[in-house]
Amino acid sequence: MAGSAELGRLIAELPKERLEQVFTHASWAEERAESYERLEFLGDSVLELAIARSVFDRFEDASEGRLAKIRAHVVSRQTCAGVAKELGLGERLSEYAGDIAPDELQRISRSRNVLAAVLEAGIAALYLEHGFEQIEPSIVAAFAEKIEYASSSHVDYKTE
């Protein structure tokens, strides 16, 4: 959790309008573009770049294939959902849920796909607010344990 604390703080400090979009599920938005989906699209690329740069710099002797496997594991839905849980992003969804039934909210806030999407949306919002250079260290720190695990294990995110 220590590595993800800075990323969590940055997300929590986003402007209200950005937070609303980060935590608005598509089924809650009047218009789909008001949900986190567009931000998720951008955040996925920002996350991939931050992790790719980190593993490229860190593992100078690794082959392209090995770097790709490490990156794929680190940016996988499962890993992103785990980081989102560490940051408490699922619980934050309730602040923006409106009149959603509690059982539906619970289902959505525990969904691996939703958690990963919200994390990526948060990363995109940070990128738009601060730029890549400012947020890259916080992203890498939040995923540091995952990078370490992927680099020291035989990982294949498609079979996990």
Tab-separated table of C-alpha atoms in Angstrom:
chain	number	residue	atom	x	y	z
A	1	MET	CA	0.000	0.000	0.000
A	2	ALA	CA	2.841	2.427	0.735
A	3	GLY	CA	3.757	2.657	-2.943
A	4	SER	CA	0.203	3.398	-3.978
A	5	ALA	CA	-0.407	6.080	-1.326
A	6	GLU	CA	0.828	8.946	-3.512
A	7	LEU	CA	-1.277	7.844	-6.478
A	8	GLY	CA	-4.312	7.595	-4.205
A	9	ARG	CA	-3.665	11.056	-2.811
A	10	LEU	CA	-3.350	12.548	-6.278
A	11	ILE	CA	-6.612	10.966	-7.413
A	12	ALA	CA	-8.404	12.180	-4.273
A	13	GLU	CA	-7.201	15.729	-4.957
A	14	LEU	CA	-8.532	15.870	-8.521
A	15	PRO	CA	-11.022	18.661	-9.289
A	16	LYS	CA	-14.661	17.761	-8.618
A	17	GLU	CA	-15.587	17.564	-12.317
A	18	ARG	CA	-12.787	15.106	-13.026
A	19	LEU	CA	-13.670	12.999	-9.978
A	20	GLU	CA	-17.276	12.802	-11.115
A	21	GLN	CA	-16.221	11.447	-14.480
A	22	VAL	CA	-13.659	9.039	-12.987
A	23	PHE	CA	-16.274	7.491	-10.691
A	24	THR	CA	-19.348	7.535	-12.969
A	25	HIS	CA	-20.275	4.133	-14.365
A	26	ALA	CA	-21.703	4.167	-17.901
A	27	SER	CA	-25.092	2.908	-16.668
A	28	TRP	CA	-25.345	5.920	-14.314
A	29	ALA	CA	-24.504	8.614	-16.864
A	30	GLU	CA	-27.102	10.422	-18.942
A	31	GLU	CA	-24.632	10.367	-21.831
A	32	ARG	CA	-22.033	7.646	-22.174
A	33	ALA	CA	-19.270	10.226	-22.716
A	34	GLU	CA	-19.923	11.457	-19.145
A	35	SER	CA	-18.837	8.100	-17.708
A	36	TYR	CA	-15.302	6.922	-17.018
A	37	GLU	CA	-15.054	5.052	-20.326
A	38	ARG	CA	-13.325	7.803	-22.358
A	39	LEU	CA	-10.860	8.426	-19.545
A	40	GLU	CA	-10.267	4.683	-19.250
A	41	PHE	CA	-9.255	4.615	-22.922
A	42	LEU	CA	-6.597	7.272	-22.356
A	43	GLY	CA	-5.501	5.967	-18.954
A	44	ASP	CA	-4.775	2.539	-20.378
A	45	SER	CA	-2.166	4.075	-22.691
A	46	VAL	CA	-0.679	6.310	-20.000
A	47	LEU	CA	-0.322	3.318	-17.668
A	48	GLU	CA	1.256	1.174	-20.393
A	49	LEU	CA	3.782	3.898	-21.197
A	50	ALA	CA	4.752	4.439	-17.552
A	51	ILE	CA	5.230	0.723	-16.952
A	52	ALA	CA	6.991	0.125	-20.289
A	53	ARG	CA	9.459	2.910	-19.586
A	54	SER	CA	10.073	1.638	-16.067
A	55	VAL	CA	10.768	-1.969	-17.070
A	56	PHE	CA	12.825	-0.850	-20.085
A	57	ASP	CA	15.073	1.258	-17.853
A	58	ARG	CA	15.211	-1.233	-14.997
A	59	PHE	CA	15.866	-4.487	-16.860
A	60	GLU	CA	18.599	-3.533	-19.321
A	61	ASP	CA	19.510	-7.130	-20.157
A	62	ALA	CA	15.947	-8.409	-20.679
A	63	SER	CA	14.771	-9.344	-24.151
A	64	GLU	CA	11.856	-7.576	-25.810
A	65	GLY	CA	9.722	-10.655	-25.199
A	66	ARG	CA	10.518	-10.713	-21.472
A	67	LEU	CA	9.832	-6.972	-21.146
A	68	ALA	CA	6.505	-7.450	-22.931
A	69	LYS	CA	5.483	-10.255	-20.559
A	70	ILE	CA	6.354	-8.207	-17.488
A	71	ARG	CA	4.453	-5.196	-18.819
A	72	ALA	CA	1.446	-7.301	-19.836
A	73	HIS	CA	1.190	-8.803	-16.361
A	74	VAL	CA	1.576	-5.449	-14.618
A	75	VAL	CA	-1.076	-3.662	-16.705
A	76	SER	CA	-3.530	-6.592	-16.764
A	77	ARG	CA	-7.110	-6.179	-15.539
A	78	GLN	CA	-6.370	-8.395	-12.555
A	79	THR	CA	-3.360	-6.368	-11.451
A	80	CYS	CA	-5.080	-3.017	-12.039
A	81	ALA	CA	-8.086	-4.189	-10.034
A	82	GLY	CA	-5.754	-5.143	-7.178
A	83	VAL	CA	-4.171	-1.687	-7.147
A	84	ALA	CA	-7.641	-0.113	-7.323
A	85	LYS	CA	-8.656	-2.137	-4.243
A	86	GLU	CA	-5.528	-0.971	-2.398
A	87	LEU	CA	-6.562	2.601	-3.179
A	88	GLY	CA	-10.177	2.044	-2.087
A	89	LEU	CA	-11.521	3.121	-5.470
A	90	GLY	CA	-14.442	0.676	-5.339
A	91	GLU	CA	-15.738	2.311	-2.173
A	92	ARG	CA	-15.475	5.750	-3.801
A	93	LEU	CA	-17.963	4.699	-6.486
A	94	SER	CA	-20.806	4.955	-3.967
A	95	GLU	CA	-20.233	8.715	-3.714
A	96	TYR	CA	-21.282	9.081	-7.355
A	97	ALA	CA	-23.879	6.301	-7.663
A	98	GLY	CA	-27.020	8.370	-7.155
A	99	ASP	CA	-30.118	6.220	-6.692
A	100	ILE	CA	-28.509	2.897	-7.531
A	101	ALA	CA	-29.804	-0.100	-5.591
A	102	PRO	CA	-27.329	-1.180	-2.874
A	103	ASP	CA	-26.947	-4.714	-4.258
A	104	GLU	CA	-26.218	-3.351	-7.748
A	105	LEU	CA	-23.715	-0.869	-6.333
A	106	GLN	CA	-21.990	-3.629	-4.391
A	107	ARG	CA	-21.785	-5.815	-7.503
A	108	ILE	CA	-20.356	-2.988	-9.615
A	109	SER	CA	-17.895	-1.777	-6.981
A	110	ARG	CA	-16.428	-5.275	-6.620
A	111	SER	CA	-16.179	-6.023	-10.331
A	112	ARG	CA	-12.603	-6.587	-11.465
A	113	ASN	CA	-13.325	-4.916	-14.801
A	114	VAL	CA	-14.925	-1.874	-13.174
A	115	LEU	CA	-12.124	-1.492	-10.629
A	116	ALA	CA	-9.469	-1.674	-13.342
A	117	ALA	CA	-11.413	0.783	-15.512
A	118	VAL	CA	-11.796	3.281	-12.669
A	119	LEU	CA	-8.070	3.094	-11.920
A	120	GLU	CA	-7.226	3.730	-15.567
A	121	ALA	CA	-9.734	6.605	-15.650
A	122	GLY	CA	-8.080	8.092	-12.582
A	123	ILE	CA	-4.672	7.831	-14.226
A	124	ALA	CA	-6.011	9.587	-17.337
A	125	ALA	CA	-7.538	12.364	-15.252
A	126	LEU	CA	-4.195	12.858	-13.513
A	127	TYR	CA	-2.436	12.931	-16.866
A	128	LEU	CA	-4.821	15.619	-18.141
A	129	GLU	CA	-4.386	17.689	-14.978
A	130	HIS	CA	-0.639	17.306	-14.393
A	131	GLY	CA	1.039	15.817	-17.466
A	132	PHE	CA	2.979	12.582	-17.798
A	133	GLU	CA	6.267	13.611	-16.202
A	134	GLN	CA	4.530	14.696	-12.994
A	135	ILE	CA	2.506	11.513	-12.494
A	136	GLU	CA	4.825	8.832	-13.863
A	137	PRO	CA	6.723	8.316	-10.560
A	138	SER	CA	3.462	7.837	-8.642
A	139	ILE	CA	2.175	5.327	-11.180
A	140	VAL	CA	5.405	3.323	-11.099
A	141	ALA	CA	5.475	3.412	-7.278
A	142	ALA	CA	1.884	2.132	-7.082
A	143	PHE	CA	2.811	-0.810	-9.309
A	144	ALA	CA	6.326	-1.416	-7.912
A	145	GLU	CA	5.442	-4.635	-6.080
A	146	LYS	CA	3.657	-5.928	-9.180
A	147	ILE	CA	6.695	-5.138	-11.339
A	148	GLU	CA	8.943	-6.928	-8.850
A	149	TYR	CA	6.652	-9.976	-8.781
A	150	ALA	CA	6.383	-10.124	-12.574
A	151	SER	CA	10.133	-9.774	-13.025
A	152	SER	CA	10.994	-12.527	-10.558
A	153	SER	CA	8.279	-15.015	-11.579
A	154	HIS	CA	7.241	-16.748	-14.737
A	155	VAL	CA	4.148	-14.721	-15.524
A	156	ASP	CA	1.686	-14.859	-18.348
A	157	TYR	CA	-1.272	-12.607	-17.652
A	158	LYS	CA	-3.454	-14.524	-20.117
A	159	THR	CA	-3.285	-17.684	-17.996
A	160	GLU	CA	-3.667	-16.068	-14.575
